[in-house]
Amino acid sequence: MSACALELIGISKRFGLVKANQDISLCVPVGTIHGIIGENGAGKSTLMSIIYGFYQADSGEIRIQGQPVTVHDSKQAIALGIGMVHQHFMLVDEFTALENIMLGAEGGALLHEGEQRVRTRLSELSRLYGLEVPLDIPVNQLAVGVQQRIEILKTLYREARILILDEPTGVLTPQEADDLFKILRTLKADGVTILLITHKLREIMAITDQVSVMRQGQMVAHRATTVTSMPELAELMVGRKVRQSVDRYAQPTGRVLMEVRNLTVRDKQGIARVNQVSLKIAAGEIVGIAGVSGNGQTELLQALAGILPFSEGEISFAGQSITPKQPVNAAQMRKLGIAHVPEDRHRMGLVLPFAAYQSSILGYQRVEKYNHGLTLNDPAIRTEYTGRAEQFDIRPRDPFLGSNNFSGGNQQKIVLAREIGADPQLLLVGQPTRGVDIGAIEFIHQHLMDMRNEGKGVLLVSVELDEIMTLSDRILVMCGGVITGEVSREQANEQILGLLMANALDTNDQQGHSA
C-alpha cells in the first residue's frame, strides 16, 4: 500500500451534547479513490469539514504526506493542496465559469492580465483531465454536471492534490455521473488522491479502491472494495440487515383519482416545457415518471400541484375540472386532497432558518388546529411535530433545531412527514430519496408503498431507475416535455427505459398517450 496522502489520528468533534466525530483514524493512500459512507447524520460531512478547515477538531491530528498540519481555515487547506467540492455548489450564479474560478485567486490588481493566465492554465487542465467547460457563460445557464466540472476545475487550478467530493452525484443524471467517474479515473491516474463521500453503494463498488464506514460519529469498518459487497456495506452502515424490497399488498382499484388531458405548460419565453401530456392515476397505484432531469417532469409536478399555470388542457380531480380559464392555486389543491413533495427541498420544501417544527407546517399554517386566532398555536405544532419526528425517525428530535442544521436525509423526512401526515388522497413526489442514505431510502420507500396499500395515489418522479422500477405499478417516460412511452412494472428494464428516455424506441405509446 502506498504512503498516506492524508492521515487522521484520533479525530473527535463535539457540538454541545452531540458527538459528531469520535476518535476517528483513517489513512488514504496516495493516488487512490477512497469512499466514505454512512447514514445521514453519521458525521461524514463534519469530518470532511475538519479536513478542509471549516471546523477545528477538539482533539486528534491531521497529517498530509506524513507531516502533521493544523488546518485553521479553507485558505490554509488550499495551501496544503486540499480541494473540496461541496454537495451544494459554491458558485456565484450570475458570474461566468471563468469569473467563478478566478474568484479569490485573481492573480493581481489588473484583472485582464490575470484572466489570460487563468485561461491558459484552464485550457491545459481541460485537455489533461477532460474537463471542458464554456468559460464565458453565466453558471446559472449551465447544466448541473457542467457546474460540477467548474467546481473541480476551481480546485485543480489551485493545485489541489487531495480532492474531497461530498455527495457528488446527488444532483446528477446517470449520464453526468458516468462522465464524472471518467474524470475521477483520469485524476487518479495522475496521482490525485480522492475522497468520495456518498450514500450510493453502486458507485462505491464501481469507482473506489477502499471504503470506510461511519456510524453514529464513529469509524466502524475499513474494507478494500474488491473484498466487500453492497449487502455487507449496507449492514455496516445501519447496524442491521437492510431489506431490498418493499411490501406490496393490494392491487390498484381502477378508480381514477386524477385524469390529465392534453396538458401544456409554457415558460416565460413561451416554450412548451410540458407538451400535450395526458395521464391517469388510480387509487392504490404508484405511477412513476422516468426521464433525464430537465425534460418537463418538474414543470408537470408543479402544474398538478397548482404552483405553475398551464396554457392548455384539463386536470380532473375530486369532481373538479381545472382548466386555464378555471385555475386552482396550490392552497386550493391541498384542500382538495393533493400533497406535493418538491424536488428541491431547500428552495421549495423548507425555510432553512426556520425551526424544524415551523418547517413542519409550511403550506398548512392556516389549518385550524395550528392557530390561536391571529397567532399560531406553537405548543400544538410542537406536539404534532414530536409525534411525526418519532414516526418518521427524524434525527435529532429537537423541534427547535434550525432546519438547516439537519442532514439532507432528515430534511427530506421533515418534508415527507408534513405532506404524508396531511393524509392526502394523492401525493405528488419528486426525487424522494435525492441525497438520502440507504437506511432512509428503505424507510421512505416503505412509507410511499404504505400510501399505495391504503388506497391512495402516488405520482413519483425520479431520475433513479432502480427506484422507479422498485416502486411503480406503471412507468411513464418523459423526453422533451412529452410522454414517449408507458411500460408496466413487469416489462420494465433499464434498456427499455433508457431508449424511451432518449426517445429512441418505436412504440405505440407516444405523445398524448392516455395512461
XYZ file of C-alpha atoms in Angstrom:
515
model
C 0.000 0.000 0.000
C 1.233 3.479 -0.866
C 2.107 6.038 1.796
C -0.780 8.047 3.220
C -1.591 11.202 1.281
C -3.949 12.039 4.148
C -3.906 10.543 7.624
C -6.288 11.204 10.516
C -5.358 10.123 14.027
C -7.943 10.166 16.835
C -10.111 12.999 15.452
C -13.011 13.997 17.727
C -15.540 16.817 17.440
C -18.483 17.701 19.667
C -21.338 20.170 19.121
C -22.885 20.695 22.544
C -24.097 17.281 23.679
C -23.789 15.788 20.186
C -20.600 13.790 19.500
C -20.327 14.346 15.750
C -16.937 12.575 15.429
C -15.446 10.193 17.984
C -11.794 9.125 17.878
C -11.627 8.694 14.092
C -8.480 7.365 12.459
C -8.005 6.926 8.728
C -5.242 6.504 6.129
C -5.927 7.421 2.499
C -3.094 6.168 0.237
C -1.622 8.435 -2.433
C -3.322 8.240 -5.819
C -6.369 6.239 -4.712
C -10.117 6.818 -4.614
C -11.328 6.258 -1.059
C -15.037 6.041 -0.284
C -16.559 7.309 2.958
C -20.091 6.022 3.558
C -22.601 6.222 6.379
C -26.170 7.157 7.165
C -27.274 10.786 7.080
C -26.009 12.302 10.322
C -23.231 9.727 10.743
C -20.614 12.504 10.825
C -19.180 12.261 7.306
C -19.605 15.915 6.352
C -18.342 17.077 9.756
C -15.183 15.032 9.267
C -14.616 16.460 5.796
C -15.225 19.974 7.129
C -12.468 19.397 9.703
C -10.061 18.296 6.978
C -10.968 21.385 4.926
C -10.695 23.821 7.840
C -14.356 24.773 8.265
C -14.260 23.216 11.728
C -11.368 22.544 14.088
C -11.206 19.183 15.827
C -11.463 19.111 19.621
C -8.685 16.514 19.651
C -6.598 14.431 17.266
C -4.105 15.049 14.494
C -4.141 15.547 10.710
C -1.135 14.569 8.608
C -0.522 15.427 4.965
C 2.144 13.317 3.242
C 3.230 12.161 6.702
C 3.661 15.696 8.123
C 1.449 16.956 10.989
C -0.582 20.016 9.970
C -3.069 22.379 11.571
C -5.854 23.482 9.237
C -7.349 26.691 10.604
C -9.448 27.599 7.564
C -10.149 26.700 3.936
C -7.431 29.079 2.699
C -4.867 27.076 4.632
C -6.376 23.801 3.353
C -5.972 25.034 -0.220
C -2.362 25.991 0.506
C -1.811 22.417 1.724
C -3.147 21.042 -1.562
C -6.633 20.111 -0.358
C -9.663 20.929 -2.501
C -13.333 20.314 -1.767
C -16.415 20.120 -3.978
C -19.495 20.536 -1.801
C -22.824 18.794 -2.225
C -24.451 22.184 -2.849
C -22.120 24.029 -5.212
C -20.340 27.175 -4.011
C -20.759 29.191 -7.205
C -21.999 32.734 -7.856
C -24.893 32.150 -10.254
C -24.526 35.425 -12.157
C -20.764 35.029 -12.664
C -19.308 33.205 -15.647
C -17.394 29.965 -15.205
C -14.129 31.883 -15.620
C -15.084 34.504 -13.022
C -16.055 31.809 -10.527
C -12.745 30.000 -10.981
C -10.774 33.252 -10.619
C -12.707 34.428 -7.563
C -10.242 34.701 -4.690
C -7.303 33.894 -6.968
C -7.347 36.823 -9.392
C -3.578 36.902 -9.791
C -3.057 40.644 -9.356
C -4.721 44.034 -9.412
C -5.052 44.095 -13.218
C -7.786 41.535 -13.846
C -7.254 41.263 -17.604
C -3.653 40.125 -17.105
C -4.676 37.523 -14.550
C -7.565 36.432 -16.758
C -5.281 35.479 -19.630
C -3.074 33.401 -17.337
C -6.153 31.658 -15.940
C -7.476 30.892 -19.433
C -4.151 29.388 -20.452
C -3.944 27.213 -17.342
C -7.587 26.097 -17.607
C -7.022 25.104 -21.212
C -4.171 22.849 -20.058
C -6.249 21.342 -17.240
C -9.232 20.772 -19.528
C -7.133 18.860 -22.042
C -5.378 16.854 -19.336
C -8.483 15.746 -17.415
C -11.346 16.030 -19.904
C -12.948 18.934 -18.032
C -14.097 21.138 -20.894
C -16.486 23.919 -19.820
C -17.730 27.091 -21.568
C -15.796 29.752 -19.669
C -17.769 32.827 -20.666
C -21.350 31.751 -19.904
C -23.012 32.558 -16.532
C -23.161 29.384 -14.473
C -26.928 29.678 -13.914
C -27.298 28.960 -17.637
C -25.244 25.758 -17.447
C -26.329 22.199 -16.681
C -25.663 20.848 -13.201
C -22.998 18.455 -14.493
C -21.110 21.345 -16.091
C -21.332 23.354 -12.857
C -19.720 20.456 -11.033
C -16.867 20.427 -13.562
C -16.331 24.108 -12.794
C -16.056 23.259 -9.087
C -13.467 20.570 -9.838
C -11.544 22.948 -12.102
C -11.503 25.515 -9.280
C -9.726 23.033 -7.013
C -7.265 21.882 -9.678
C -6.433 25.476 -10.663
C -5.456 25.988 -7.020
C -3.190 22.908 -7.377
C -5.148 20.513 -5.183
C -3.653 17.014 -4.921
C -6.218 15.794 -2.390
C -9.775 16.214 -3.636
C -12.854 15.803 -1.419
C -16.176 15.228 -3.178
C -19.257 15.412 -0.917
C -22.237 13.537 -2.442
C -21.063 14.455 -5.958
C -23.796 12.600 -7.866
C -26.745 13.656 -5.710
C -27.947 16.139 -8.358
C -26.527 14.455 -11.474
C -28.234 12.365 -14.128
C -26.852 8.843 -14.676
C -25.062 10.088 -17.795
C -23.484 13.006 -15.925
C -22.400 10.619 -13.164
C -20.691 8.396 -15.735
C -18.842 11.428 -17.110
C -17.751 12.364 -13.582
C -16.336 8.885 -12.965
C -14.270 9.095 -16.153
C -12.807 12.355 -14.873
C -12.063 10.846 -11.457
C -10.253 7.881 -13.006
C -8.119 10.288 -15.038
C -7.302 12.312 -11.920
C -6.385 9.139 -10.038
C -4.069 8.060 -12.862
C -2.278 11.404 -12.472
C -1.682 10.749 -8.766
C -4.521 12.840 -7.341
C -5.964 11.373 -4.123
C -9.767 11.436 -3.956
C -12.149 11.125 -1.009
C -15.642 10.282 -2.232
C -18.470 10.881 0.245
C -21.615 9.130 -0.983
C -24.580 7.025 0.095
C -24.803 5.207 -3.255
C -23.265 1.783 -2.821
C -23.254 1.022 -6.550
C -20.933 3.990 -7.023
C -18.679 2.855 -4.184
C -18.329 -0.564 -5.798
C -17.774 0.926 -9.259
C -15.176 3.612 -8.591
C -13.346 3.233 -5.256
C -10.223 1.332 -4.184
C -11.049 1.311 -0.476
C -14.108 2.226 1.567
C -14.524 3.295 5.186
C -17.848 3.096 7.013
C -19.088 5.611 9.604
C -21.961 5.080 12.023
C -23.135 7.472 14.744
C -19.965 9.534 14.606
C -17.547 6.600 14.712
C -15.488 4.810 12.082
C -16.751 1.227 12.306
C -15.041 -0.520 9.369
C -12.443 -0.252 6.610
C -12.631 -2.506 3.553
C -10.816 -2.990 0.272
C -13.605 -2.578 -2.276
C -12.696 -5.789 -4.089
C -13.353 -7.925 -0.997
C -16.658 -6.427 0.167
C -20.197 -6.285 -1.200
C -23.180 -3.940 -1.217
C -25.154 -6.042 1.324
C -22.181 -6.075 3.724
C -21.630 -2.322 3.402
C -25.346 -1.617 3.869
C -25.397 -3.679 7.059
C -22.271 -1.938 8.349
C -23.832 1.469 7.659
C -27.094 0.956 9.518
C -26.095 -1.730 12.026
C -28.681 -4.241 10.773
C -29.644 -6.104 7.638
C -31.304 -3.813 5.096
C -34.353 -5.037 3.215
C -34.023 -4.915 -0.559
C -37.783 -4.880 -1.238
C -40.997 -3.193 -0.097
C -44.325 -4.690 0.978
C -46.733 -4.530 -1.967
C -50.171 -5.722 -0.823
C -53.288 -4.553 -2.607
C -53.843 -4.208 -6.337
C -54.872 -0.832 -7.822
C -58.639 -0.390 -7.566
C -59.029 1.052 -11.031
C -60.943 4.031 -9.596
C -59.384 7.075 -11.234
C -58.253 9.739 -8.763
C -56.790 12.186 -11.258
C -57.049 12.447 -15.012
C -54.867 14.843 -17.005
C -55.769 15.604 -20.617
C -53.501 17.342 -23.134
C -51.694 19.429 -20.512
C -49.300 22.060 -21.847
C -47.083 24.240 -19.655
C -45.088 27.067 -21.212
C -42.188 29.021 -19.709
C -41.819 32.800 -19.724
C -40.389 32.664 -23.249
C -43.427 30.737 -24.483
C -41.561 27.439 -24.911
C -43.630 24.343 -24.093
C -41.882 22.567 -21.207
C -44.802 20.130 -20.916
C -46.412 19.414 -24.272
C -49.855 17.799 -24.601
C -49.339 15.326 -21.756
C -52.194 13.006 -20.796
C -52.208 10.514 -17.923
C -54.369 8.865 -15.280
C -53.618 7.936 -11.682
C -55.802 5.360 -9.946
C -56.450 4.744 -6.264
C -53.942 2.283 -4.809
C -51.404 2.924 -7.567
C -47.921 4.391 -7.872
C -47.310 5.867 -11.313
C -43.633 6.523 -11.935
C -42.264 9.094 -14.354
C -38.742 8.334 -15.544
C -36.526 10.592 -17.591
C -33.342 12.584 -17.627
C -33.704 15.620 -15.381
C -34.897 18.731 -17.211
C -37.361 17.068 -19.591
C -40.531 18.593 -18.166
C -41.019 16.452 -15.051
C -40.541 19.383 -12.653
C -42.994 21.592 -14.541
C -45.537 18.759 -14.726
C -45.459 18.197 -10.951
C -45.691 21.918 -10.237
C -48.634 22.354 -12.597
C -50.505 19.441 -10.999
C -49.760 20.930 -7.546
C -51.227 24.319 -8.548
C -47.866 26.104 -8.431
C -47.378 26.676 -12.175
C -50.175 27.819 -14.516
C -50.823 25.748 -17.633
C -51.830 27.154 -21.000
C -53.788 24.213 -22.443
C -55.514 21.089 -21.232
C -57.570 19.969 -18.263
C -56.993 18.368 -14.858
C -59.866 16.416 -13.288
C -59.604 15.715 -9.569
C -62.097 15.262 -6.714
C -65.009 16.073 -9.005
C -63.500 19.362 -10.086
C -62.389 20.390 -13.558
C -59.302 22.612 -13.564
C -58.512 24.498 -16.768
C -56.546 27.618 -17.766
C -59.833 29.536 -17.516
C -60.701 27.925 -14.157
C -57.315 27.695 -12.413
C -56.700 26.436 -8.888
C -53.741 27.548 -6.747
C -51.525 25.419 -4.508
C -53.524 26.129 -1.327
C -56.753 25.079 -3.056
C -55.099 21.916 -4.383
C -54.069 20.999 -0.829
C -57.686 21.454 0.324
C -58.838 19.156 -2.479
C -56.510 16.443 -1.150
C -53.252 16.787 -3.103
C -49.899 16.969 -1.318
C -46.611 17.836 -3.007
C -43.052 16.887 -2.102
C -40.896 19.173 -4.296
C -37.716 18.035 -5.985
C -35.635 20.802 -4.385
C -36.215 20.625 -0.630
C -34.004 23.660 0.044
C -35.716 26.077 -2.323
C -39.303 24.844 -2.131
C -39.675 22.362 0.733
C -38.196 24.191 3.717
C -37.358 27.628 5.041
C -33.862 26.761 6.191
C -33.546 29.321 9.045
C -36.909 28.169 10.488
C -37.004 25.754 13.414
C -37.920 22.213 12.423
C -41.393 22.428 13.961
C -42.081 25.596 11.950
C -40.978 23.986 8.674
C -43.226 21.044 9.533
C -46.409 23.061 8.814
C -45.341 25.126 5.777
C -48.330 25.401 3.453
C -50.651 24.186 6.204
C -50.166 27.100 8.603
C -53.782 28.245 8.181
C -55.221 24.879 9.244
C -57.463 25.457 12.274
C -55.614 23.137 14.674
C -52.399 25.143 14.199
C -53.963 28.501 15.096
C -54.963 30.593 18.116
C -56.968 33.294 16.406
C -54.381 35.661 14.935
C -51.372 33.709 16.227
C -50.001 30.235 15.680
C -50.610 27.579 18.326
C -46.942 26.773 18.859
C -47.449 24.150 21.604
C -49.861 22.189 19.393
C -47.486 22.406 16.420
C -44.540 21.222 18.507
C -46.555 18.343 19.954
C -47.559 17.171 16.484
C -44.011 17.570 15.202
C -42.668 15.460 18.073
C -45.026 12.634 17.118
C -44.122 12.830 13.457
C -40.412 13.005 14.245
C -40.812 9.732 16.122
C -42.899 8.143 13.362
C -40.538 9.206 10.570
C -37.337 8.736 12.591
C -36.214 12.362 12.178
C -32.865 12.861 13.937
C -32.223 14.739 16.144
C -35.706 15.032 17.651
C -35.212 18.658 18.827
C -38.164 20.688 17.418
C -36.295 23.979 17.953
C -33.257 22.983 15.871
C -32.930 25.044 12.679
C -33.971 23.209 9.525
C -30.560 23.993 8.011
C -28.836 22.057 10.820
C -30.351 18.712 9.833
C -28.630 16.339 7.421
C -30.097 16.106 3.915
C -31.906 12.857 4.640
C -33.506 14.199 7.791
C -34.534 17.405 5.994
C -36.253 15.174 3.437
C -38.025 13.300 6.237
C -39.348 16.603 7.640
C -40.909 17.390 4.248
C -42.299 13.874 3.765
C -43.702 13.770 7.300
C -45.503 17.063 6.660
C -47.010 16.033 3.329
C -47.862 12.404 4.133
C -49.076 13.472 7.580
C -51.671 15.717 5.895
C -53.394 12.458 4.779
C -53.803 13.392 1.095
C -55.679 11.331 -1.465
C -52.872 11.939 -3.968
C -49.189 12.539 -3.299
C -47.020 14.219 -5.947
C -43.413 13.446 -5.062
C -40.239 14.498 -6.860
C -36.842 12.831 -6.242
C -37.909 11.469 -2.815
C -34.504 9.989 -1.957
C -32.105 12.501 -3.536
C -29.060 12.777 -1.255
C -30.509 10.220 1.172
C -28.690 7.221 2.673
C -29.672 3.577 2.194
C -31.371 3.209 5.573
C -33.530 6.278 4.978
C -34.252 5.150 1.386
C -35.666 1.880 2.715
C -37.795 3.851 5.193
C -39.081 6.385 2.627
C -39.884 3.709 0.048
C -41.990 1.779 2.551
C -43.931 4.929 3.517
C -44.749 5.584 -0.147
C -45.799 1.953 -0.553
C -47.937 2.193 2.597
C -49.844 5.090 0.996
C -50.436 2.960 -2.080
C -51.535 -0.022 0.013
C -54.037 2.233 1.838
C -55.703 3.068 -1.488
C -54.092 6.471 -2.032
C -52.460 7.543 -5.291
C -48.807 8.464 -5.798
C -47.201 10.177 -8.787
C -43.469 9.588 -8.463
C -40.796 11.489 -10.403
C -37.240 10.170 -10.081
C -34.037 10.015 -12.111
C -33.130 6.813 -10.213
C -34.300 3.965 -12.448
C -33.922 1.411 -9.639
C -36.305 3.490 -7.536
C -38.826 3.857 -10.353
C -38.790 0.131 -11.103
C -38.992 -0.874 -7.423
C -41.993 1.277 -6.525
C -44.092 1.856 -9.633
C -47.104 -0.104 -10.854
C -46.829 1.661 -14.211
C -43.958 3.709 -15.603
C -44.289 6.672 -17.952
C -41.201 8.139 -19.593
C -40.763 11.812 -20.454
C -38.387 13.265 -23.015
C -38.514 16.823 -24.329
C -41.731 17.573 -22.448
C -43.759 14.711 -23.931
C -44.551 11.193 -22.764
C -42.569 8.894 -25.043
C -43.975 5.647 -23.731
C -45.551 3.580 -20.984
C -44.187 0.346 -19.534
C -45.714 -1.946 -16.942
C -43.755 -2.834 -13.826
C -43.312 -6.386 -15.107
C -41.960 -5.274 -18.509
C -39.631 -2.534 -17.264
C -35.860 -2.802 -17.516
C -33.061 -0.262 -17.824
C -32.581 -0.857 -21.544
C -36.207 -0.182 -22.489
C -36.470 2.816 -20.179
C -33.149 4.202 -21.417
C -34.325 4.037 -25.041
C -37.590 5.756 -24.150
C -35.676 8.406 -22.187
C -33.762 9.175 -25.383
C -36.972 8.940 -27.462
C -35.255 6.221 -29.484
C -37.816 3.404 -29.176
C -40.614 2.817 -31.667
C -43.703 2.407 -29.508
C -47.426 2.909 -29.813
C -47.375 4.855 -26.549
C -46.380 8.212 -27.977
C -47.119 11.849 -27.241
C -50.578 12.351 -25.861
C -50.896 8.689 -24.866
C -53.718 8.303 -22.372
C -52.227 6.348 -19.494
